GROMACS .gro file of C-alpha atoms in nm:
model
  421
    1UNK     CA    1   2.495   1.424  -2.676
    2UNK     CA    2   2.444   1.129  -2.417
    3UNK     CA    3   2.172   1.014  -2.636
    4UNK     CA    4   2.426   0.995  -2.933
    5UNK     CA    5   2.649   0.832  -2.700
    6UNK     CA    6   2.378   0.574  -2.629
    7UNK     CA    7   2.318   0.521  -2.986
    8UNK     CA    8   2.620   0.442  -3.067
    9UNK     CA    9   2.720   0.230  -2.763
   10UNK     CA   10   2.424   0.026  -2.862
   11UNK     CA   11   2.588  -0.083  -3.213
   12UNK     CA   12   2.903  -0.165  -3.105
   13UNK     CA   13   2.700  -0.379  -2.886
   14UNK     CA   14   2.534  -0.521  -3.167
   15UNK     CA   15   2.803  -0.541  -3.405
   16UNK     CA   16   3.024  -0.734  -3.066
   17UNK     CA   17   2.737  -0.999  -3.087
   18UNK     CA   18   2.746  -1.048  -3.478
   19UNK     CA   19   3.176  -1.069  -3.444
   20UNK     CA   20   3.181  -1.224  -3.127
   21UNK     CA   21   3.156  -1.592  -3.287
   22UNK     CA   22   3.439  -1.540  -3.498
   23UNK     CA   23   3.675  -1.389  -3.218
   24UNK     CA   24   3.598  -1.719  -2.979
   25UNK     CA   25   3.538  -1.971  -3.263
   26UNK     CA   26   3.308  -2.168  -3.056
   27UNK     CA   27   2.993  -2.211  -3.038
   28UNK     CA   28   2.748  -1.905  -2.863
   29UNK     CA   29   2.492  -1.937  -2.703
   30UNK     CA   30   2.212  -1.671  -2.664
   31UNK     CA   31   1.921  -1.639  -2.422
   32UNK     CA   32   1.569  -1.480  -2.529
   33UNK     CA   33   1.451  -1.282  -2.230
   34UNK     CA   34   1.084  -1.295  -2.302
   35UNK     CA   35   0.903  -1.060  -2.088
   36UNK     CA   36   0.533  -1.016  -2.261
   37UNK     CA   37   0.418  -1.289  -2.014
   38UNK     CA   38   0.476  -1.058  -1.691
   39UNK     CA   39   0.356  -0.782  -1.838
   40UNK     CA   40  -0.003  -0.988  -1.977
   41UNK     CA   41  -0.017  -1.070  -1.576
   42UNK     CA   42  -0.013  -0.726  -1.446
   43UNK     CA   43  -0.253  -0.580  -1.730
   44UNK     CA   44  -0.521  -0.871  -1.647
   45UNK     CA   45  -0.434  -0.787  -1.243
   46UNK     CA   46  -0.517  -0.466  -1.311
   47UNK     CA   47  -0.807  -0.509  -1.525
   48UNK     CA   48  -0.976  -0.779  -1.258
   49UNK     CA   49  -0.887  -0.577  -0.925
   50UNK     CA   50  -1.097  -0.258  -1.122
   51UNK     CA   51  -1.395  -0.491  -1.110
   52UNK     CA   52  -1.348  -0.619  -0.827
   53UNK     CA   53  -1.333  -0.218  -0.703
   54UNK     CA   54  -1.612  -0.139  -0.938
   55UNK     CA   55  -1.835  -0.462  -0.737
   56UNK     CA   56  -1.755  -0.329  -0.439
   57UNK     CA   57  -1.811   0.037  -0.452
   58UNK     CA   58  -2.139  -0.092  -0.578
   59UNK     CA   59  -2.207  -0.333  -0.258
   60UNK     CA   60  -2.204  -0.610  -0.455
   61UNK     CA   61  -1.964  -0.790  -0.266
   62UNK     CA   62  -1.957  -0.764   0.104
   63UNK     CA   63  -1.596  -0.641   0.276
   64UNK     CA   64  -1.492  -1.016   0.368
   65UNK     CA   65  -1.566  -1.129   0.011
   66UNK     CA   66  -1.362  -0.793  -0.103
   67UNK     CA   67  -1.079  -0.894   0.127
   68UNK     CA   68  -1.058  -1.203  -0.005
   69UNK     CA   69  -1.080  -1.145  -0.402
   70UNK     CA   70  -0.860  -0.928  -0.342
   71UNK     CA   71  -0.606  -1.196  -0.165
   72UNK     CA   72  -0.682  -1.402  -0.393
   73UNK     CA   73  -0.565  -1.154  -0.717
   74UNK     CA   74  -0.264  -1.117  -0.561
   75UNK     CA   75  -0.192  -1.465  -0.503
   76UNK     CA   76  -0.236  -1.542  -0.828
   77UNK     CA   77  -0.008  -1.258  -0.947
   78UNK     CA   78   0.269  -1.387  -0.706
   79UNK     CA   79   0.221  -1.716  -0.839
   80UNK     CA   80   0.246  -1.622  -1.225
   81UNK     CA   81   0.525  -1.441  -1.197
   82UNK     CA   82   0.746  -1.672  -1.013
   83UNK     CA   83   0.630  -1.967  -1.276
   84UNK     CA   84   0.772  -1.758  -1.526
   85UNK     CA   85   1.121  -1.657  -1.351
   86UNK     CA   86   1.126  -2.057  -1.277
   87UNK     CA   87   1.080  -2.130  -1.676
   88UNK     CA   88   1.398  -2.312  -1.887
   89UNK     CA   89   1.485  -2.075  -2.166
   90UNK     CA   90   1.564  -2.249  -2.504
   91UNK     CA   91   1.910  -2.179  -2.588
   92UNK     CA   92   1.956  -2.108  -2.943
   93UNK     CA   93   2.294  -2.223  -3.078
   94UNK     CA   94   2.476  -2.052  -3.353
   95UNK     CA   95   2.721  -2.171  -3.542
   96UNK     CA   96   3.078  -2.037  -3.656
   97UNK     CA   97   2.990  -1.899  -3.995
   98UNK     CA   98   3.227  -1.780  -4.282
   99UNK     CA   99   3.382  -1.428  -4.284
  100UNK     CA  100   3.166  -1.295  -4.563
  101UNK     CA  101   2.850  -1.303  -4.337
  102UNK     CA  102   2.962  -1.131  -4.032
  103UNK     CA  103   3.119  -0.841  -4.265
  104UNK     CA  104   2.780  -0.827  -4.534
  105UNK     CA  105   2.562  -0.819  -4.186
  106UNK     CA  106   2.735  -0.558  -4.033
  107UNK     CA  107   2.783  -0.335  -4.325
  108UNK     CA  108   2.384  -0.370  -4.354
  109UNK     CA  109   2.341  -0.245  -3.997
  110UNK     CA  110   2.585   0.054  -3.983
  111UNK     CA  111   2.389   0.145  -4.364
  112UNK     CA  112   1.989   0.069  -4.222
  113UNK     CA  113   2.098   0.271  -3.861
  114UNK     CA  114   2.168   0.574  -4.058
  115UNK     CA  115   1.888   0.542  -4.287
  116UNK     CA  116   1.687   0.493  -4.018
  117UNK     CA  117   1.832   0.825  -3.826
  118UNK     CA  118   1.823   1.049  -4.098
  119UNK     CA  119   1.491   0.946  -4.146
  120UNK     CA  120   1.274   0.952  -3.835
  121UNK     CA  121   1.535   0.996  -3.565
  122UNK     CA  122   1.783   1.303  -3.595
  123UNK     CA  123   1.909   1.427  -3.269
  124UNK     CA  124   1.634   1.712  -3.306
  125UNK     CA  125   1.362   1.518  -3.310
  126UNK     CA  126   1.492   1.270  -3.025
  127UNK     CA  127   1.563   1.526  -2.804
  128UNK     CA  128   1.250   1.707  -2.843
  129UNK     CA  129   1.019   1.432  -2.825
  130UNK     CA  130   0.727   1.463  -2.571
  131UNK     CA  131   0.738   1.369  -2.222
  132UNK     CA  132   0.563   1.076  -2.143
  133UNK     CA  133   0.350   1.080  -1.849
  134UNK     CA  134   0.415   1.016  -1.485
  135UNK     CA  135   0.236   0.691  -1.508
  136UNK     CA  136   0.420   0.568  -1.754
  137UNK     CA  137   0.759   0.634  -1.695
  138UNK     CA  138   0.769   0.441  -1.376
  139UNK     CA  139   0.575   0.189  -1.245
  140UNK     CA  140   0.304   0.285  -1.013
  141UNK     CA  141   0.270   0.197  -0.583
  142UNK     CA  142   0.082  -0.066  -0.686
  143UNK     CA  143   0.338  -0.243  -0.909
  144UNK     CA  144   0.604  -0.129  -0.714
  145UNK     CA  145   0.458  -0.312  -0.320
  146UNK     CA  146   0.428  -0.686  -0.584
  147UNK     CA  147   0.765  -0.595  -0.702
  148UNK     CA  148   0.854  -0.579  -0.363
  149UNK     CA  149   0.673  -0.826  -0.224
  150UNK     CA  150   0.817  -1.120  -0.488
  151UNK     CA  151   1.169  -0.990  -0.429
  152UNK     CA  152   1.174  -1.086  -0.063
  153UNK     CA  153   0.971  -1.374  -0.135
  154UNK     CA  154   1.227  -1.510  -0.391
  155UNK     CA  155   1.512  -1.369  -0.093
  156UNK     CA  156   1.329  -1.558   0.190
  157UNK     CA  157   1.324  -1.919  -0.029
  158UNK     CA  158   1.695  -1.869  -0.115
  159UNK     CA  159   1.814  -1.742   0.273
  160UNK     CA  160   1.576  -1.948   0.460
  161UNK     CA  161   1.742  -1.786   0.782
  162UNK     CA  162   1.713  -1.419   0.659
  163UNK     CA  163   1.515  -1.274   0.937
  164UNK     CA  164   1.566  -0.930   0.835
  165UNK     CA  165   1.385  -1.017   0.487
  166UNK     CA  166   1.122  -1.241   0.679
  167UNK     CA  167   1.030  -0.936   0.888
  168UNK     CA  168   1.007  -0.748   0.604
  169UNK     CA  169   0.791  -0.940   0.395
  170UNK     CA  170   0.554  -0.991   0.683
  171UNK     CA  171   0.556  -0.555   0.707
  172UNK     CA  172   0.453  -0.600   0.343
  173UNK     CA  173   0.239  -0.822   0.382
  174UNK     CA  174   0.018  -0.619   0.636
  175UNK     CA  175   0.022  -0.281   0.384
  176UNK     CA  176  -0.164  -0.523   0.139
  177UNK     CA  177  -0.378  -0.700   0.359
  178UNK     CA  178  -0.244  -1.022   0.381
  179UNK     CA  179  -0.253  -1.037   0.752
  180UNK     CA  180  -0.257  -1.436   0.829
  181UNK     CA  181   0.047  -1.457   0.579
  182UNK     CA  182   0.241  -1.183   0.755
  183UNK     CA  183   0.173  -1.334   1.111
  184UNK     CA  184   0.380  -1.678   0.979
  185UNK     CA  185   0.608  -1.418   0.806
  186UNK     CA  186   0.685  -1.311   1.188
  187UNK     CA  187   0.703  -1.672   1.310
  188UNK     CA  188   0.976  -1.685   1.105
  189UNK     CA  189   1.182  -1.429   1.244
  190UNK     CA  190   1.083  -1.557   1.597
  191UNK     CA  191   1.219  -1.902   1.451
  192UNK     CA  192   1.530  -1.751   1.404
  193UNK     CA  193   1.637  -1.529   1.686
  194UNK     CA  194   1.395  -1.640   1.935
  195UNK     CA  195   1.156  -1.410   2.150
  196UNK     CA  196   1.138  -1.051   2.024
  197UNK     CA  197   0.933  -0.787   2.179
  198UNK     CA  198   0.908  -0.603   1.823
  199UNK     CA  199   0.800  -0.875   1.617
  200UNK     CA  200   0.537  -1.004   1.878
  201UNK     CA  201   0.433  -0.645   1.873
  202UNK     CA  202   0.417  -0.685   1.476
  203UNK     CA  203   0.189  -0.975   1.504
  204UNK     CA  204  -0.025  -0.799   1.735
  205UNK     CA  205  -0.083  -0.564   1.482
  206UNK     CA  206  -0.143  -0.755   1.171
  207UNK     CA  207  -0.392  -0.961   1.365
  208UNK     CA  208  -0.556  -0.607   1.497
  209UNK     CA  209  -0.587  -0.500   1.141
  210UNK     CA  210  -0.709  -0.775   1.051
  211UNK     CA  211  -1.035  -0.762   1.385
  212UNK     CA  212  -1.116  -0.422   1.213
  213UNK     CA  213  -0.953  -0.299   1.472
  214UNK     CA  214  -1.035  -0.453   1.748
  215UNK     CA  215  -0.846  -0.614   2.056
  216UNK     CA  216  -0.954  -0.981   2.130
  217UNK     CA  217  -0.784  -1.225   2.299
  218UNK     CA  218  -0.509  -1.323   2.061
  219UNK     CA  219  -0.436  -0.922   1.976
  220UNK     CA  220  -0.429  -0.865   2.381
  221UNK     CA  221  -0.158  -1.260   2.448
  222UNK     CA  222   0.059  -1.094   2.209
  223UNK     CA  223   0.060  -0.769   2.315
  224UNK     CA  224   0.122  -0.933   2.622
  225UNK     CA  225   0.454  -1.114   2.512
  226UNK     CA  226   0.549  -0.823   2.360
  227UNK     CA  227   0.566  -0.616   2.716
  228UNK     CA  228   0.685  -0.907   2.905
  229UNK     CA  229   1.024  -0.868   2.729
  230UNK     CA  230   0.990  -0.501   2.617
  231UNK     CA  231   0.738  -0.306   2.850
  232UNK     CA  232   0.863  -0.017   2.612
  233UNK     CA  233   0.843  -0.155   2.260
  234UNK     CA  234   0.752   0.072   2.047
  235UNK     CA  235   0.543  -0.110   1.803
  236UNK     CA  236   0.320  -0.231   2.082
  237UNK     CA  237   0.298   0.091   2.252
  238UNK     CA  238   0.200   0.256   1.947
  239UNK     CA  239  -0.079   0.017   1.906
  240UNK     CA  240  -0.211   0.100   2.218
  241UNK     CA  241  -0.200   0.435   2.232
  242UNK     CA  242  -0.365   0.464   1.897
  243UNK     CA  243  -0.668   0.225   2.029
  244UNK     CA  244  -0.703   0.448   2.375
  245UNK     CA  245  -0.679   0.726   2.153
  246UNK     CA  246  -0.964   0.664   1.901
  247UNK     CA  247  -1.151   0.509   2.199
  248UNK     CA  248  -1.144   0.910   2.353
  249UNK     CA  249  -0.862   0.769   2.638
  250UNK     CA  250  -0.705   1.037   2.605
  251UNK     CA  251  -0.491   0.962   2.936
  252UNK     CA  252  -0.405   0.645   2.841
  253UNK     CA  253  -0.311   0.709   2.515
  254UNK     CA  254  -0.037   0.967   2.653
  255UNK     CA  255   0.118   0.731   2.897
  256UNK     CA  256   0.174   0.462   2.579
  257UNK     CA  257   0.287   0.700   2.340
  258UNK     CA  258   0.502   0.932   2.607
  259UNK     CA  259   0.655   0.544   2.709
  260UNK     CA  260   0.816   0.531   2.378
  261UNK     CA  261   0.990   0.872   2.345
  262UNK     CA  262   1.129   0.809   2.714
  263UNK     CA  263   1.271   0.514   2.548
  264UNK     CA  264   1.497   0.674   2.298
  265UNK     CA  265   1.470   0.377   2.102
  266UNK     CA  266   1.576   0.410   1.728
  267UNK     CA  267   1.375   0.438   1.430
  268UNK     CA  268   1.088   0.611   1.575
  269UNK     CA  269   0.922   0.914   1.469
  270UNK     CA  270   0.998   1.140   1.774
  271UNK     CA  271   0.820   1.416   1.626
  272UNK     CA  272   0.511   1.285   1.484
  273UNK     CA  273   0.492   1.109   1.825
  274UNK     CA  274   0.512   1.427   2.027
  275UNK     CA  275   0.264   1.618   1.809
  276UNK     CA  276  -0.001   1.345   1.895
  277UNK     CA  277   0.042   1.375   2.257
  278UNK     CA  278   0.033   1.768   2.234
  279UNK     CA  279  -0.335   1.655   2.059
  280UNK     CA  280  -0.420   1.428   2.335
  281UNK     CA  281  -0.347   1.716   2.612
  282UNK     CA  282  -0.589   1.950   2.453
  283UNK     CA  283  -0.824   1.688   2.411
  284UNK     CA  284  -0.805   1.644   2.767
  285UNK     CA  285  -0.736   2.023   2.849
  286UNK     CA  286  -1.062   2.181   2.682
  287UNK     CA  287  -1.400   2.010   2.591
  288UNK     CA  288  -1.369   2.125   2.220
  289UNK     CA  289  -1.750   2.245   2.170
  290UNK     CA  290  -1.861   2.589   2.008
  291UNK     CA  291  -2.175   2.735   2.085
  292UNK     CA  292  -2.375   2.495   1.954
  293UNK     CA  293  -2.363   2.190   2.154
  294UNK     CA  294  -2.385   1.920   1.872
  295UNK     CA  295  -2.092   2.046   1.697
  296UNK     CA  296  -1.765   1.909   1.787
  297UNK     CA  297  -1.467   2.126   1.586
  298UNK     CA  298  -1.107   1.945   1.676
  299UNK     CA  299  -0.810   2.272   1.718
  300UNK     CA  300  -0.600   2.405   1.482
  301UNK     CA  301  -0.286   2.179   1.378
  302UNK     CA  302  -0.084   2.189   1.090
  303UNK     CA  303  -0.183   1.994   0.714
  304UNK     CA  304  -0.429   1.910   0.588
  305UNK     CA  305  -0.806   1.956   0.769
  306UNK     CA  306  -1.132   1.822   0.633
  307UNK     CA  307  -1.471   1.988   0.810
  308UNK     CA  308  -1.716   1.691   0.787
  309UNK     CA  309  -2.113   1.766   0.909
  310UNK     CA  310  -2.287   1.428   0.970
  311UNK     CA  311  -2.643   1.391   1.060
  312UNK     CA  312  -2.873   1.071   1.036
  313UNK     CA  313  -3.196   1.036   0.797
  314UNK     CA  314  -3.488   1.098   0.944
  315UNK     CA  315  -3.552   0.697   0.866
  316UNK     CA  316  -3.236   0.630   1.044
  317UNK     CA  317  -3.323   0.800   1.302
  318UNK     CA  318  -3.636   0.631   1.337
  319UNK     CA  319  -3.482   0.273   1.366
  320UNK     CA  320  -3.199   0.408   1.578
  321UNK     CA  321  -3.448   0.530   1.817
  322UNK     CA  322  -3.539   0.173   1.929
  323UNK     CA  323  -3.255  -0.004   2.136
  324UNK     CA  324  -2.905   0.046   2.245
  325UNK     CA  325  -2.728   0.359   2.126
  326UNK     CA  326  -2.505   0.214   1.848
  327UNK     CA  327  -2.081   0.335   1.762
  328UNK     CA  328  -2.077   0.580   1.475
  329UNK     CA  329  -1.711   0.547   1.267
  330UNK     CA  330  -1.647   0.890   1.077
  331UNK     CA  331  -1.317   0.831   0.865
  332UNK     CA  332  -1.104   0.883   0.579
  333UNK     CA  333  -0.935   0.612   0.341
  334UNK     CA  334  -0.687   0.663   0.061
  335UNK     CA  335  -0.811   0.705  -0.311
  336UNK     CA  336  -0.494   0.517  -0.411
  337UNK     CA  337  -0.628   0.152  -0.360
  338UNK     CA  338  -0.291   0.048  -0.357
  339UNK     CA  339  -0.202   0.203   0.005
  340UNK     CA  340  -0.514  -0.043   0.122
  341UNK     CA  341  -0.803   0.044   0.337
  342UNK     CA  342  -0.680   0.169   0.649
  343UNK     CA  343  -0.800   0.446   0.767
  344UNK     CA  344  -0.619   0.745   0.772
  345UNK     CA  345  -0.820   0.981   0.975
  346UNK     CA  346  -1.114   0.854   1.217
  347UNK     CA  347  -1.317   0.949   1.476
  348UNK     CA  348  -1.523   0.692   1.739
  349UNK     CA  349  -1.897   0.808   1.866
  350UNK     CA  350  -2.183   0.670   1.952
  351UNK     CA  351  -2.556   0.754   1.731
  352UNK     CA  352  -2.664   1.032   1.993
  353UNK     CA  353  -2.409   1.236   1.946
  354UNK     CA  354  -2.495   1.315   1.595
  355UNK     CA  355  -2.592   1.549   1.442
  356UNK     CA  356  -2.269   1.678   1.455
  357UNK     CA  357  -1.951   1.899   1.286
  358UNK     CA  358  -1.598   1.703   1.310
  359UNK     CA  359  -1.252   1.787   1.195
  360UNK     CA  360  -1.030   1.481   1.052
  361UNK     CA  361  -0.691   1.605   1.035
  362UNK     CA  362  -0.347   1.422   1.102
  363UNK     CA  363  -0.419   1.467   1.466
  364UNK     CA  364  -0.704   1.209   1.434
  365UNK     CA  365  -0.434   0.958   1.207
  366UNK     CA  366  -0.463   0.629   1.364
  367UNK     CA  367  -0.118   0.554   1.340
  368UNK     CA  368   0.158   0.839   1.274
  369UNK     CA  369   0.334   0.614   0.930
  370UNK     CA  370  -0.035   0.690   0.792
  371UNK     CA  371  -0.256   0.999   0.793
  372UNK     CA  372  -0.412   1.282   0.576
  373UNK     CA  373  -0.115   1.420   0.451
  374UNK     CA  374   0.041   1.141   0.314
  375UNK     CA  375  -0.246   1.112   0.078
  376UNK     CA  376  -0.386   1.358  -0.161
  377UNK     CA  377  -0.745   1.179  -0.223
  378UNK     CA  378  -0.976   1.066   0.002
  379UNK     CA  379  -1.329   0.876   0.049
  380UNK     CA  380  -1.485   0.988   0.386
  381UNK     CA  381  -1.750   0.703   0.522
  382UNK     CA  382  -1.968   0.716   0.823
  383UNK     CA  383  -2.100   0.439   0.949
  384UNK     CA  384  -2.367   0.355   1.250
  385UNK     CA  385  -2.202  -0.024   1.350
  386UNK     CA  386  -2.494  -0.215   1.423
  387UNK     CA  387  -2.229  -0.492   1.608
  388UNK     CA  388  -2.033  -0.212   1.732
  389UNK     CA  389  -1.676  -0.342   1.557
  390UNK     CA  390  -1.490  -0.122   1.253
  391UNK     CA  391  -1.540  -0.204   0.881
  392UNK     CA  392  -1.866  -0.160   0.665
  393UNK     CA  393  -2.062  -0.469   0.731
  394UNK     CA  394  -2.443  -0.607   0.620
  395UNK     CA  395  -2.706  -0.431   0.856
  396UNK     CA  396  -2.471  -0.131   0.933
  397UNK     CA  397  -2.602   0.206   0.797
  398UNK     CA  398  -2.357   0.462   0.580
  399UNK     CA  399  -2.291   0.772   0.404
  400UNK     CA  400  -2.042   0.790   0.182
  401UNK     CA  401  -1.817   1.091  -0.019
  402UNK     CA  402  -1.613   0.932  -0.258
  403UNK     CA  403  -1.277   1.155  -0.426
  404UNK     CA  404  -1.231   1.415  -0.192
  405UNK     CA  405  -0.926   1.631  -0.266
  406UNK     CA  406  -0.774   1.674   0.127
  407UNK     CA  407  -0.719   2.028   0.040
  408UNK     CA  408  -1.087   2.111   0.006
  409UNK     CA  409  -1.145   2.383   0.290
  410UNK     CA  410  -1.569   2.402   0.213
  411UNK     CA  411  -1.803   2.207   0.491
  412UNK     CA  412  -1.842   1.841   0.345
  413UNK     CA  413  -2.209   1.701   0.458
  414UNK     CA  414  -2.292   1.312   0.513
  415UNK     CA  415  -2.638   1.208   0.569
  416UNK     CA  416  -2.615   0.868   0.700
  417UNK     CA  417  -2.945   0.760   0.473
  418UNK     CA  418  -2.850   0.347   0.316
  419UNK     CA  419  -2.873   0.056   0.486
  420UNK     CA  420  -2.584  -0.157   0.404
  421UNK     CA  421  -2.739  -0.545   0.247
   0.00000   0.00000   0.00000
């Protein structure tokens, strides 16, 4: 019955507009809202960020040129859309007309709706109609982070001194890689209220993810901002206690990460914080090696856990054998190429240690607001860093599993065999 309801609130509606003229006797105006533009925008965006995919997947592009295509897509989006919302709609004006037409119109509209019902649409046939997919009956993450990110945009140009929607445009800036954009995003807030721990903390982060994860000097002078005014900010301390963490500082990344839930500052994830130090202790409590001394299997801890065998090519091996040992990265991204290319699940070694057997799990999450079991696809990369930094980069060597369900419980193997070009 609510559809009927809706059916029939919809011409009164209609039958309001074709009356309306006559009840005011002036002139009405009426807008077109044209929205096949937008939606043109986000079918191309689709269409060229799948190539763009497809190019890289296929090393075709490099990471940096990825990044920026990618930037660069989005821009253009962002830049579309708000060309549109800024475009003068033609009023249309219509005229008082004489009683005849508003009675013969609406007569033809009550007769054609019924026809039209009885036809194709009786109440049994509405209400029985097939679902329509999940995809389609809202829009997906990726749709959703531009809606989001051109809302605060278009919130940030009309409150200038919003630093609430400044610092959270530069937060969604970082989930879609736009990590220069979201560090002026944060100078904005600082603008505003002046030195805060949190958002130098922010910056420090953006500008980390952006390094491949890396600390270099302007990570490590805002960090050091950040704990000037806050030497218990959790954004910063977070940060850190991720980096000791992945670096195996197991210690260290305790004291950062224990520093925050002393704090009792708000919106922090208590728990997911205290499960990653109980990780750290074992860590640092037990060596974590079976029998077999090149096989490294992490302890048992709740969600999802992904067994992952890597060994090197006996060509790999070959150069590898020749110089410095290099860093191995073993890790897990999202399918979903909307929730970006951090990893979710990684593990730091060095070339000598392999062959070996790891466990990614949420214990080995980078950050606790993204691991495993947020996600339920995955593509698993290891990588021998010939510079020694994060990211997949020309002269590194990889293995790659691509669409990995995170509930798959069989041994996964990656044989580190292609040199990246």
């Amino acid at each position: 019955m609510e559809l009927i309801f809706i059916i029939i609130v919809f011409l009164l509606l209609i039958l309001a507009v074709v009356w309306a003229p006559f009840i005011k006797q002036h002139q009405n105006n009426i807008s077109i809202d044209d929205t096949q533009r937008d939606e043109t925008n986000v079918r191309l965006y689709h269409e060229h960020k799948a190539e763009i995919e497809k190019d890289f997947q296929q090393n075709n592009i490099d990471d940096e040129n990825y990044q920026y295509l990618l930037t660069e897509l989005d821009n253009t989006l962002l830049q579309d859309m708000e060309n549109q919302d800024l475009a003068d709609k033609t009023p249309q004006e219509t005229k008082v007309l004489a009683m005849a037409w508003p009675v013969g119109l609406s007569v033809f509209i009550l007769a054609f709706s019924f026809y039209l019902y009885a036809e194709i649409g009786t109440y049994e046939k509405l209400t029985t109609m097939t679902p329509q997919e999940p995809m389609q009956q809202s829009a997906n993450a990726e749709q959703q982070t531009i809606n989001e990110l051109k809302r605060l945009m278009d919130v940030t140009k009309t409150e200038p001194d919003n630093s609430d929607a400044w610092y959270a445009l530069g937060q969604s800036l970082v989930t879609v890689g736009e990590f220069d954009s979201a560090v002026k995003a944060y100078d904005q807030v600082l603008r505003i209220e002046g030195p805060q721990a949190d958002v130098f903390g922010a910056k420090a982060q953006a500008i980390y993810y952006k390094n491949e994860q890396k600390i270099d000097a302007r990570v490590q002078g805002f960090i050091d901002q950040a704990l000037a005014i806050d030497p218990s900010d959790p954004s910063t301390n977070i940060l850190l206690g991720m980096h000791s963490f992945v670096a195996g500082k197991y210690q260290v990344a305790i004291s950062h990460w224990q520093r925050v839930v002393d704090s009792d500052k708000k919106n922090v994830n208590k728990q997911a914080l205290l499960e990653v130090i109980d990780e750290a202790k074992k860590r640092i409590a037990q060596p974590n090696m079976t029998d077999d001394a090149n096989s490294q299997i992490e302890p048992s801890i709740a969600g999802p856990k992904l067994t992952v065998n890597v060994t090197l090519s006996d060509e790999i091996l070959t150069l590898l054998s020749v110089g410095d040992d290099k860093t191995v990265f073993i890790y897990a991204i999202s399918a979903d190429t909307s929730r970006g290319r951090m990893p979710l699940a990684a593990v730091k070694l060095v070339a000598s240690d392999l062959p070996i057997t790891i466990v990614l799990n949420d214990a080995s999450a980078m950050t606790p607001q993204a691991k495993l079991s947020d996600v339920d696809v995955v593509h698993i990369y290891a990588v021998v860093s010939a510079s020694g930094g994060a990211g997949i980069k020309s002269g590194d060597f990889k293995a790659e599993l691509n669409n990995v369900p995170v509930t798959t419980t069989e041994q996964l193997n990656l044989v580190i065999s292609n040199i990246v070009p």
